Coordinates of C-alpha atoms and ligand atoms in Angstrom, one line a residue:
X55 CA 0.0 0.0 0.0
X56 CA 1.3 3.5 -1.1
X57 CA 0.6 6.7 0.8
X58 CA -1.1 7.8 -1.7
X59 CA -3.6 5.1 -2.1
X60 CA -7.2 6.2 -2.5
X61 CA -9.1 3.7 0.2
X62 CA -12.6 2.1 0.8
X63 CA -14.2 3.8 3.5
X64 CA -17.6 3.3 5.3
X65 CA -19.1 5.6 8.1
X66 CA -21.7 3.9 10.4
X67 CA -24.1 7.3 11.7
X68 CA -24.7 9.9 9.5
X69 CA -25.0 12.2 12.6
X70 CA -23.1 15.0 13.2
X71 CA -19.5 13.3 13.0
X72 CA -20.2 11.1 10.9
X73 CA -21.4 13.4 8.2
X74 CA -18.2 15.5 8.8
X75 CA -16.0 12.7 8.9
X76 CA -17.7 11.1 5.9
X77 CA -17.8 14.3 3.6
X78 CA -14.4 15.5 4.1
X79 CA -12.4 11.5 3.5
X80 CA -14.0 12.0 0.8
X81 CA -12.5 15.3 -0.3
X82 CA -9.0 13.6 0.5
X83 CA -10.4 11.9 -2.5
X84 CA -11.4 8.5 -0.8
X85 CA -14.5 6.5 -1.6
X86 CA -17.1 6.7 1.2
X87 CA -20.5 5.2 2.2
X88 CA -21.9 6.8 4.8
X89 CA -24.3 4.6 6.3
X90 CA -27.4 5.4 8.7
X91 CA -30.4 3.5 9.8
X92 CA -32.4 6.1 9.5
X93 CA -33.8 5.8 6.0
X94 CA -35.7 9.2 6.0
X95 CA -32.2 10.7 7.1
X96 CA -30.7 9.1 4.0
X97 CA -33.0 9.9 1.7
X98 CA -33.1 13.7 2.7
X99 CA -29.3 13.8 2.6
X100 CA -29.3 12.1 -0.5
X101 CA -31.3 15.5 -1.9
X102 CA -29.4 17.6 -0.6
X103 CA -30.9 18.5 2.2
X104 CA -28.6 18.3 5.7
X105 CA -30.0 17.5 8.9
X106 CA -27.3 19.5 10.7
X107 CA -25.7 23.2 10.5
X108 CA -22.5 23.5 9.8
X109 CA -20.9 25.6 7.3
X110 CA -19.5 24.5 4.5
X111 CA -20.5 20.9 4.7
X112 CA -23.0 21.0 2.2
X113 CA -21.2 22.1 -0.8
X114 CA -18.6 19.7 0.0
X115 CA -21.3 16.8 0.2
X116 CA -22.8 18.2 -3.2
X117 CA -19.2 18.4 -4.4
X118 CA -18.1 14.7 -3.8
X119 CA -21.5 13.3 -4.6
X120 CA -20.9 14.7 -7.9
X121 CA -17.6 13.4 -8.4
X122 CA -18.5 10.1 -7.3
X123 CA -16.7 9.5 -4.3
X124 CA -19.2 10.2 -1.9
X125 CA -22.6 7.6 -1.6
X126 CA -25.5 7.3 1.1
X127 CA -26.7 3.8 1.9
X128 CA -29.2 2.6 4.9
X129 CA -27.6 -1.0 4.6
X130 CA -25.2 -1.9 7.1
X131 CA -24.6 -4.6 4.6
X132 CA -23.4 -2.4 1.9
X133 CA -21.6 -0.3 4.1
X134 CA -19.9 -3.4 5.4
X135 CA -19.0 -4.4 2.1
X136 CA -17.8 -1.3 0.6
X137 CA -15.2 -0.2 3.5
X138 CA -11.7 -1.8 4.3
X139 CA -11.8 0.9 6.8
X140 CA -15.1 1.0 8.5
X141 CA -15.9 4.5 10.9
X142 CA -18.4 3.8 14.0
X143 CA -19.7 6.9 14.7
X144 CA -23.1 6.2 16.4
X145 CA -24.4 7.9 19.5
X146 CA -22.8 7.4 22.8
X147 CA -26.0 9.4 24.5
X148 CA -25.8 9.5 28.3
X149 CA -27.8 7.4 30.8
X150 CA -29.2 9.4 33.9
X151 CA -26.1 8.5 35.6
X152 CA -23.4 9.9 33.4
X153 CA -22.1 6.6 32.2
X154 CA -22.3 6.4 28.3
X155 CA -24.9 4.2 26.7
X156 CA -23.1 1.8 24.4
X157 CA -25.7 -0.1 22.9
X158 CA -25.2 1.4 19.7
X159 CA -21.8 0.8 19.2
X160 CA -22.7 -2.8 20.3
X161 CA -25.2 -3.4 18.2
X162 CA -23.0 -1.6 15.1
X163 CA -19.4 -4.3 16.3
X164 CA -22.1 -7.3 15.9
X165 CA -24.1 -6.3 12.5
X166 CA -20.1 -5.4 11.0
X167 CA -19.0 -8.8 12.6
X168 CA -21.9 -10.8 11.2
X169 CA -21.6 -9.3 7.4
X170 CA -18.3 -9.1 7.1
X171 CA -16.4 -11.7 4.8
X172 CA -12.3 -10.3 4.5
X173 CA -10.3 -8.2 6.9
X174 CA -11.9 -4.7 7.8
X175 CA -10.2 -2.2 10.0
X176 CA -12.6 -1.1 12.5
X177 CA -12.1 2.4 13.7
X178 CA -13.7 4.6 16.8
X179 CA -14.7 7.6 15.9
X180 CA -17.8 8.2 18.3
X181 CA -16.2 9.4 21.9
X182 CA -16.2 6.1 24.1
X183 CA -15.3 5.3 27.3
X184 CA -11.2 3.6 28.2
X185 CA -11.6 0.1 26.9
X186 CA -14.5 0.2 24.6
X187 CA -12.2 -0.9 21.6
X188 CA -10.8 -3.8 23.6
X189 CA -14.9 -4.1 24.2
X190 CA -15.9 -4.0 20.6
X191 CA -13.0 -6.4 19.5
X192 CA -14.7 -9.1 22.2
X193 CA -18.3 -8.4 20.4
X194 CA -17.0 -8.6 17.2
X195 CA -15.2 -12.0 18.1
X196 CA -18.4 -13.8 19.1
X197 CA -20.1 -13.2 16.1
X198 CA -17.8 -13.1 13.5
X199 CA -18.3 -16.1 11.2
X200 CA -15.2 -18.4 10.7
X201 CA -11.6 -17.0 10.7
X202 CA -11.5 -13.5 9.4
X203 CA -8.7 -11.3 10.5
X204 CA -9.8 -7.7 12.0
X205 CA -8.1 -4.7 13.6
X206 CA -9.6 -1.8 15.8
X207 CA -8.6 1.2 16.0
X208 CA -9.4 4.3 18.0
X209 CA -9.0 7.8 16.3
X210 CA -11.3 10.2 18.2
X211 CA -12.5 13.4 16.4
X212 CA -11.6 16.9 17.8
X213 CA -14.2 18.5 15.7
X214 CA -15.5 21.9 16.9
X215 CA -19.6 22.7 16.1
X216 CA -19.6 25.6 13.5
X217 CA -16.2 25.0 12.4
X218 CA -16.0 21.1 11.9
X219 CA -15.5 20.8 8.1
X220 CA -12.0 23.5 8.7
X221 CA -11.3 21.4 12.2
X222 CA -11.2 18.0 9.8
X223 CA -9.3 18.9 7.2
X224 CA -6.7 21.5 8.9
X225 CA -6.7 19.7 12.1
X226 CA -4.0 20.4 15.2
X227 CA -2.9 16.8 15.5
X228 CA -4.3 13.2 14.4
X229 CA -4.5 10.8 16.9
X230 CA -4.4 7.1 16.3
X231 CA -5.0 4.5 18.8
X232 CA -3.7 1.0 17.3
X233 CA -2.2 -2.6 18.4
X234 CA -0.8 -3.6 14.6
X235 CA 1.2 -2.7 12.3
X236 CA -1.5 -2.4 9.2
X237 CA -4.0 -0.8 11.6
X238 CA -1.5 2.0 11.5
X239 CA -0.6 2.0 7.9
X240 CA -3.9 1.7 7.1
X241 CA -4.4 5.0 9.1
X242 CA -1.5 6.8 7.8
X243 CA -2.1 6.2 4.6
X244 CA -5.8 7.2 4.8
X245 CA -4.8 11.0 6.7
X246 CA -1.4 11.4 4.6
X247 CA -3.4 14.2 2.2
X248 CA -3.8 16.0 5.8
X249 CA -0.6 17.9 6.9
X250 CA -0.8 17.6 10.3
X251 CA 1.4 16.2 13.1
X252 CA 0.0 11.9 14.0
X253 CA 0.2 10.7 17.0
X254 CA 0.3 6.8 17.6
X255 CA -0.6 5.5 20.5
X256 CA -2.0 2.3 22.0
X257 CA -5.7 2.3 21.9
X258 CA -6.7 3.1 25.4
X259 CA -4.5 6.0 25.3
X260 CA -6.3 7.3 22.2
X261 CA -9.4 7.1 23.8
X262 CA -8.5 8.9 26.8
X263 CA -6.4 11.9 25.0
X264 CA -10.2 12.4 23.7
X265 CA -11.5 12.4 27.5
X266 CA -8.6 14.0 28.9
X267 CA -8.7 17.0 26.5
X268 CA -12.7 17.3 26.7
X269 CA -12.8 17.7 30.0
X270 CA -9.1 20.4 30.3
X271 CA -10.7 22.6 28.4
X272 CA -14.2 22.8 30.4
X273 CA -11.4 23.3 33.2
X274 CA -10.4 25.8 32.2
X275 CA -13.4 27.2 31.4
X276 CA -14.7 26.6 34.7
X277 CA -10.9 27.9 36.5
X278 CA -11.7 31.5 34.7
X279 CA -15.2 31.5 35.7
X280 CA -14.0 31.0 39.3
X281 CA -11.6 33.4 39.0
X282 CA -14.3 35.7 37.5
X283 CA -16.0 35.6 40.7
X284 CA -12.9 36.7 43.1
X285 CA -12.1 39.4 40.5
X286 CA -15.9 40.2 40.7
X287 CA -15.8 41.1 44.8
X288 CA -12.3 43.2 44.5
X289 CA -13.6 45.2 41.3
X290 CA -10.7 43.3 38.9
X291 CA -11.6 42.7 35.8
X292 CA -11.2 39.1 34.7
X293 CA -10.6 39.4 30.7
X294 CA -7.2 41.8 31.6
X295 CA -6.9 39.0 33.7
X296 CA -6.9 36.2 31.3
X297 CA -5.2 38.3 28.8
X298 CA -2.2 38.6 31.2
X299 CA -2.2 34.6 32.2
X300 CA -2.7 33.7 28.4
X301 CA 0.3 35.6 27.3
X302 CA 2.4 32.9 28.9
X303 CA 2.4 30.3 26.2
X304 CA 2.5 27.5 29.1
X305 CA -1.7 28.7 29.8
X306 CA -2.2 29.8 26.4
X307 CA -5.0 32.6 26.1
X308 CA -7.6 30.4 24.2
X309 CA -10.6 28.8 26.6
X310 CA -10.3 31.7 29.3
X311 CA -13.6 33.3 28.0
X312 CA -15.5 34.1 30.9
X313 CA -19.5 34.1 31.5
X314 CA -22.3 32.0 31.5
X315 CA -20.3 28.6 31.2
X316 CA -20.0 26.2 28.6
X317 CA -22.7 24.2 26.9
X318 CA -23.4 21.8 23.9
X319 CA -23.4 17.9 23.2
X320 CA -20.0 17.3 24.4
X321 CA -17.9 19.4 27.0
X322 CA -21.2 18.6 29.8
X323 CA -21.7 15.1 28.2
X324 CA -18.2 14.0 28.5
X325 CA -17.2 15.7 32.0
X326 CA -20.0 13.4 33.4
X327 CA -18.9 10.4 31.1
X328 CA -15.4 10.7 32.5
X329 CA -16.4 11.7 36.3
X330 CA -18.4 8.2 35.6
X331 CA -15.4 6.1 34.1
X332 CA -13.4 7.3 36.8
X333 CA -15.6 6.4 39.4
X334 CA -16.3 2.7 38.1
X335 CA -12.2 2.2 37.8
X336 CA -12.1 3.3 41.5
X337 CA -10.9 7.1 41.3
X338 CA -13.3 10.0 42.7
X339 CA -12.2 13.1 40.0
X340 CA -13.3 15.4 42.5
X341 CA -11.5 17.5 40.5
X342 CA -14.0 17.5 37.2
X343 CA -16.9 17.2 39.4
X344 CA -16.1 21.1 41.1
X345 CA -15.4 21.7 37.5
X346 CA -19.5 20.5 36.4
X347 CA -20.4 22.3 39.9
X348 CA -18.8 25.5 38.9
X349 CA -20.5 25.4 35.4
X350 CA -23.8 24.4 36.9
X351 CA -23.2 27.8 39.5
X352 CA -22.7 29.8 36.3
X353 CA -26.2 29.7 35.5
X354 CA -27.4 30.4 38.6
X355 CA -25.4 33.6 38.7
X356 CA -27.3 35.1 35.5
X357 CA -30.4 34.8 36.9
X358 CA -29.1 36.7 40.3
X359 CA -27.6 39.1 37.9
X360 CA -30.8 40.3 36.5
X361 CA -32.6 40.4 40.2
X362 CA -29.5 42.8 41.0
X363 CA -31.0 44.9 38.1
X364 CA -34.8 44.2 38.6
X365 CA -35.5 42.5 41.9
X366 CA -38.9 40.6 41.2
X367 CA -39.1 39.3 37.7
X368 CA -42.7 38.8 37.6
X369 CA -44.2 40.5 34.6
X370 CA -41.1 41.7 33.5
X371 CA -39.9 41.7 29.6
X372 CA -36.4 39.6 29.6
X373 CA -34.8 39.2 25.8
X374 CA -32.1 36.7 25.5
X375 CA -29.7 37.6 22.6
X376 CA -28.6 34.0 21.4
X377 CA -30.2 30.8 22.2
X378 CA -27.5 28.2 21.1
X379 CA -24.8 26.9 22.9
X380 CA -22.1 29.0 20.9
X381 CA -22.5 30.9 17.6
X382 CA -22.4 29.1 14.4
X383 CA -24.5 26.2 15.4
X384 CA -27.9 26.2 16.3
X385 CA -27.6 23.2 18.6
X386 CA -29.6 24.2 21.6
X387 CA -28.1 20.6 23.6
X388 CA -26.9 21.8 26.7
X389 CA -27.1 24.9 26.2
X390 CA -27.1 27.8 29.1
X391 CA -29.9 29.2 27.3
X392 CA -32.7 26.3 27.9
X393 CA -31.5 26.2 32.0
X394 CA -32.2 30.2 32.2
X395 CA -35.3 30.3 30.3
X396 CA -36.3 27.8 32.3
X397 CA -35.4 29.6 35.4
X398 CA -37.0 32.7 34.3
X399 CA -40.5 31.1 33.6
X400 CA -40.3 30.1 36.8
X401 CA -40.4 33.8 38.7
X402 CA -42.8 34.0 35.8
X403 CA -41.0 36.5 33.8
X404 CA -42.1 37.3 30.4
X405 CA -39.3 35.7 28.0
X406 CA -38.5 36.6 24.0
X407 CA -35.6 35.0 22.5
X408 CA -33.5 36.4 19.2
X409 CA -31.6 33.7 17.4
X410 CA -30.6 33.7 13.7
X411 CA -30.3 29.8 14.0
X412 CA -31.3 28.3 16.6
X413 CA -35.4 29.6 17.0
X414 CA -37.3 26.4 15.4
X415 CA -35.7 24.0 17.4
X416 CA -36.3 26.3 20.4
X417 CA -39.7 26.4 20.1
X418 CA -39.8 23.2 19.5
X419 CA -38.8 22.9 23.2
X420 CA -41.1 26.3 24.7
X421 CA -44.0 26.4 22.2
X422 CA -46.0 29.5 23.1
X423 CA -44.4 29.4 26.1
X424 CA -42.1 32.5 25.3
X425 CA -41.9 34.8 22.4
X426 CA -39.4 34.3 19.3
X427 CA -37.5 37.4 17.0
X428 CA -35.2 37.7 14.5
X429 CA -34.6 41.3 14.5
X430 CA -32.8 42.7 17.8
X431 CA -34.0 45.6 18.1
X432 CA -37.9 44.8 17.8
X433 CA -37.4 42.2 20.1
X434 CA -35.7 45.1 22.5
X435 CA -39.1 47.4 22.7
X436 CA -40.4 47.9 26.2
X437 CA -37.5 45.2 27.5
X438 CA -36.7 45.8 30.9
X439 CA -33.6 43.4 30.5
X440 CA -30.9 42.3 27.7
X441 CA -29.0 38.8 28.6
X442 CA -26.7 38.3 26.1
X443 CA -26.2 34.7 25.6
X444 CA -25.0 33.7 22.7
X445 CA -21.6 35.9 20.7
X446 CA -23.4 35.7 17.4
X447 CA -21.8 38.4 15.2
X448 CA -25.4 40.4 14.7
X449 CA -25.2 41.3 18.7
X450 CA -21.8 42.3 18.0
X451 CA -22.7 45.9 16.6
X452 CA -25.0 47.2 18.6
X453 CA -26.4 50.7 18.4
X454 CA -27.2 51.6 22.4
X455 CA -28.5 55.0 21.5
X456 CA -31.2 53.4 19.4
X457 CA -31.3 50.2 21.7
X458 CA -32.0 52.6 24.6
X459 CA -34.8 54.1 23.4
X460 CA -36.4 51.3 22.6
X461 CA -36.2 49.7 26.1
X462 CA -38.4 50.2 29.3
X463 CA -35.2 50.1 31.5
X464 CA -31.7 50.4 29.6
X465 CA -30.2 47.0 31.5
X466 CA -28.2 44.6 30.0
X467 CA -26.6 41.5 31.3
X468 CA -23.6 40.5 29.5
X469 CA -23.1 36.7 29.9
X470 CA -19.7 36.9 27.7
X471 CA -18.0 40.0 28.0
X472 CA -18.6 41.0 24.8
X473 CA -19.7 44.8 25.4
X474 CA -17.0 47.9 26.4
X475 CA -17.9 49.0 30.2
X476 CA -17.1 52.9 29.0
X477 CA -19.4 52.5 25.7
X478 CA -22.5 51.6 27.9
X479 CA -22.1 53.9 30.8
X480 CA -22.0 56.4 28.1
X481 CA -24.9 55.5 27.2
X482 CA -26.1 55.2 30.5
X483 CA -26.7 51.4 30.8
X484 CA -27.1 49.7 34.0
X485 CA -24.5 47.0 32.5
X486 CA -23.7 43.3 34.7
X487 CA -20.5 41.6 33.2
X488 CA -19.2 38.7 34.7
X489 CA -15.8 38.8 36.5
X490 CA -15.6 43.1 36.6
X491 CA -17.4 45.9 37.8
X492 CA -20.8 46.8 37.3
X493 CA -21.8 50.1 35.0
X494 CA -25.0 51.9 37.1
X495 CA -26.1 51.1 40.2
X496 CA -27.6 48.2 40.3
X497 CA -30.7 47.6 43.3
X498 CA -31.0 44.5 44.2
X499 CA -28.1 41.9 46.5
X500 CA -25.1 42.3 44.6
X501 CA -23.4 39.1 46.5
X502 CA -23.6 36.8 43.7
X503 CA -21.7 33.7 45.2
Ligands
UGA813 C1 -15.8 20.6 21.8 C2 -14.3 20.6 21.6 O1 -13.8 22.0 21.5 C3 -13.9 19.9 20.3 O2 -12.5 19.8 20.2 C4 -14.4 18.4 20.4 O3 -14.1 17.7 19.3 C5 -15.9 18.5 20.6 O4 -16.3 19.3 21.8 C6 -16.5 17.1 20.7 O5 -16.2 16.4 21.7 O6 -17.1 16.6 19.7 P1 -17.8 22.1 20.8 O7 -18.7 21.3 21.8 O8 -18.3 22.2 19.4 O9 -16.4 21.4 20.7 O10 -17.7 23.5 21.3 P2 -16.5 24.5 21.9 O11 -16.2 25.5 20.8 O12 -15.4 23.7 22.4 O13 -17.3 25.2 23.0 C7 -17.9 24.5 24.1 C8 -18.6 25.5 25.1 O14 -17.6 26.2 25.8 C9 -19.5 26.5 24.4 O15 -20.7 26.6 25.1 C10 -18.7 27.8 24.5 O16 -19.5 29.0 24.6 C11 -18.0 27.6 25.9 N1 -16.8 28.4 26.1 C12 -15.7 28.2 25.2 C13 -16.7 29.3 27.1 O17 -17.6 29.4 27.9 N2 -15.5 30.0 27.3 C14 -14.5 29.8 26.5 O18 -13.4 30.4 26.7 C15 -14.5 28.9 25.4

């Protein structure tokens, strides 16, 4: 095998990784399958039309289809066939208590193991717990018929929502879990278009780099955040702050965003998943679970935040500005937006919500529970409070003059940092940021811990 071999690939789940991971092997020019059960799913893809959103991946999927390397299937049978390497990327969904449910990458290991007549090089791609290649390779061996060699592999993806196509294809490092020789030049050969630093490891390693990094970053997410509330009490200011600890290259400045915490499908799912793992080898991660505790407090902080500003909610007009867990995405899984609006029904608050991506699967979730915008600044009339939740570029530029005007109190509470302290209180904002001093005076307890 040359490096420059074109190879047989098959993705199992035609979710969000493996749509991404399918779509761009096959702009390194390899011939993919990507395989779901879902036959609607495939048949919608196979118009055209994506389930997710994420930018650029469906011109790329348009792309490929065209030139023939790129096919949808529902048959696990075809997908079996077609693939020398063969992608599980199925749900790993969590069970109520952290640990991740498996069953589909079970049930995936037995249907390959059953169909499969030569060798196939079984790779990980969905993020499973230490040990669930040594795990699969058991499955596969009880089913397989006869004596047909196999390999697994883990190669976890470190694919960000809104950027994931870019992430794959100009990624910081490959990682590569494998136990043979072919596993790995099967793997080399099938990333060599890519020119980015591989890392081989054994597989358990692989799958806890995946873990391990996961979980460091919502570390340091949750380290700022602290920090955010000791700068808070002695009027700091916690972005000069992370600034002045990111300029040392050992901390790097990246992930020190202070606010409302992190959110989405994977930093809360796999802090729990690992706190979980941990706990069943026989460690307590205290560590990760003040990490989780520290997120969770985040949340509860906003909400104080706008009683500082308002004191009883009850009746009053609260816009959220962003409903997704980041921009770029309009995944609402996890996200700090659901837990506030939540919250804020509760005082019985009257809630609208501007998101330029995220507002049918919102309401999907609220119904007429709460009121959906698009524009900003209708939204804004007769608002007693702004939370800014989400960093989409529209609530980047931001006219206050006109914005003030248009609200019944000018109050905004900034859950990341985005606005300039001396812009506002020229405007004469009451302004909350998290981690520095408040602009106005605000009325209500201004302990927030
Ligand atoms: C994350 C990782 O960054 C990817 O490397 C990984 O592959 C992926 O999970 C996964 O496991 O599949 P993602 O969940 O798309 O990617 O989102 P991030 O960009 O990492 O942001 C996560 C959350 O942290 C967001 O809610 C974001 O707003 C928040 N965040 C991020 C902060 O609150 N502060 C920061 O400084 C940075």
């Amino acid at each position: 095998m040359e490096l420059k071999d074109k190879l047989k690939v098959s993705v199992i789940g035609s979710g969000y990784v493996g749509l991404v991971t399918g779509v761009a092997l096959a702009e390194l020019g390899h011939s993919v399958i990507c395989m779901d059960v879902d036959e609607s799913k495939i048949a919608e893809i196979k118009k055209g039309n994506i389930p997710i959103y994420e930018p650029g991946l469906g011109e790329l999927l348009l792309k490929n289809k065209a030139e023939g390397r790129l096919k949808f299937s529902s048959s696990l049978k075809e997908a079996v066939d077609h693939g020398l390497i063969i992608f599980i990327a199925v749900g790993t969904p969590p069970k109520s208590s952290g640990e991740a449910d498996l069953s589909y990458v079970e049930n995936v290991a037995r249907e390959i193991a059953i169909n499969m007549d030569s060798y196939r090089l079984i790779v990980e791609k969905s993020t499973v717990p230490v040990e669930t290649g040594e795990r699969v390779r058991q499955a596969m061996q009880l089913y397989i018929k006869g004596d047909i060699d196999f390999d697994v592999a883990s190669n976890p993806e470190f694919l960000r929502e809104g950027s994931a196509v870019d992430d794959f294809l100009h990624p910081d490092r490959i990682v590569i879990g494998v136990d043979s020789s072919k596993a790995r030049d099967l793997l080399f050969c099938l990333y060599s278009p890519l020119a980015a630093p591989l890392i081989v490891t054994d597989i358990k390693s692989a799958e806890l780099i995946k873990h391990a990094s996961n979980s460091f970053l919502a570390l340091k997410i949750s380290f700022i955040n602290a920090v955010s509330r000791i700068s808070e009490m002695v009027g700091a200011d916690v972005d000069k702050i992370a600034e002045g600890m990111g300029m040392d290259e050992r901390i790097g400045k990246r992930f020190l965003n202070a606010g409302i915490g992190y959110g989405g499908s994977c930093f809360p799912k796999d802090v729990d998943a690992f706190i979980h793992m941990s706990e069943v080898l026989g460690y307590d991660f205290k560590l990760l679970k003040e990490v989780r505790k520290i997120n969770e407090e985040q949340r509860q902080i906003v909400l104080k935040k706008i009683k500082e500003g308002l004191w009883i909610l009850k009746d009053k007009k609260i816009v959220l500005w962003g409903a997704s867990f980041k921009p770029g995405t309009d995944d609402l899984r996890g996200a700090p937006a659901i837990d506030i609006i939540e919250a804020l029904l509760k005082e019985d608050a009257k809630v609208t919500v501007v998101d330029p991506q995220a507002l049918d699967k919102l309401k999907d979730i609220f119904k007429d529970k709460i009121s959906y915008e698009v524009d900003k600044y209708k939204a804004a009339k007769d608002a007693d409070c702004i939370l800014l939740t989400t960093e989409w570029d529209d609530f980047k530029d931001v006219d206050f003059k006109q914005l003030k005007d248009i609200m019944r109190l000018a109050f905004i509470v900034d859950g990341r940092n985005l606005y300039k302290h001396s812009e506002l209180d020229s405007h004469g904002f009451l302004y909350l940021p998290f981690g520095s001093s408040a602009v106005g005076k605000p009325i209500g307890d201004k302990k927030v811990i």
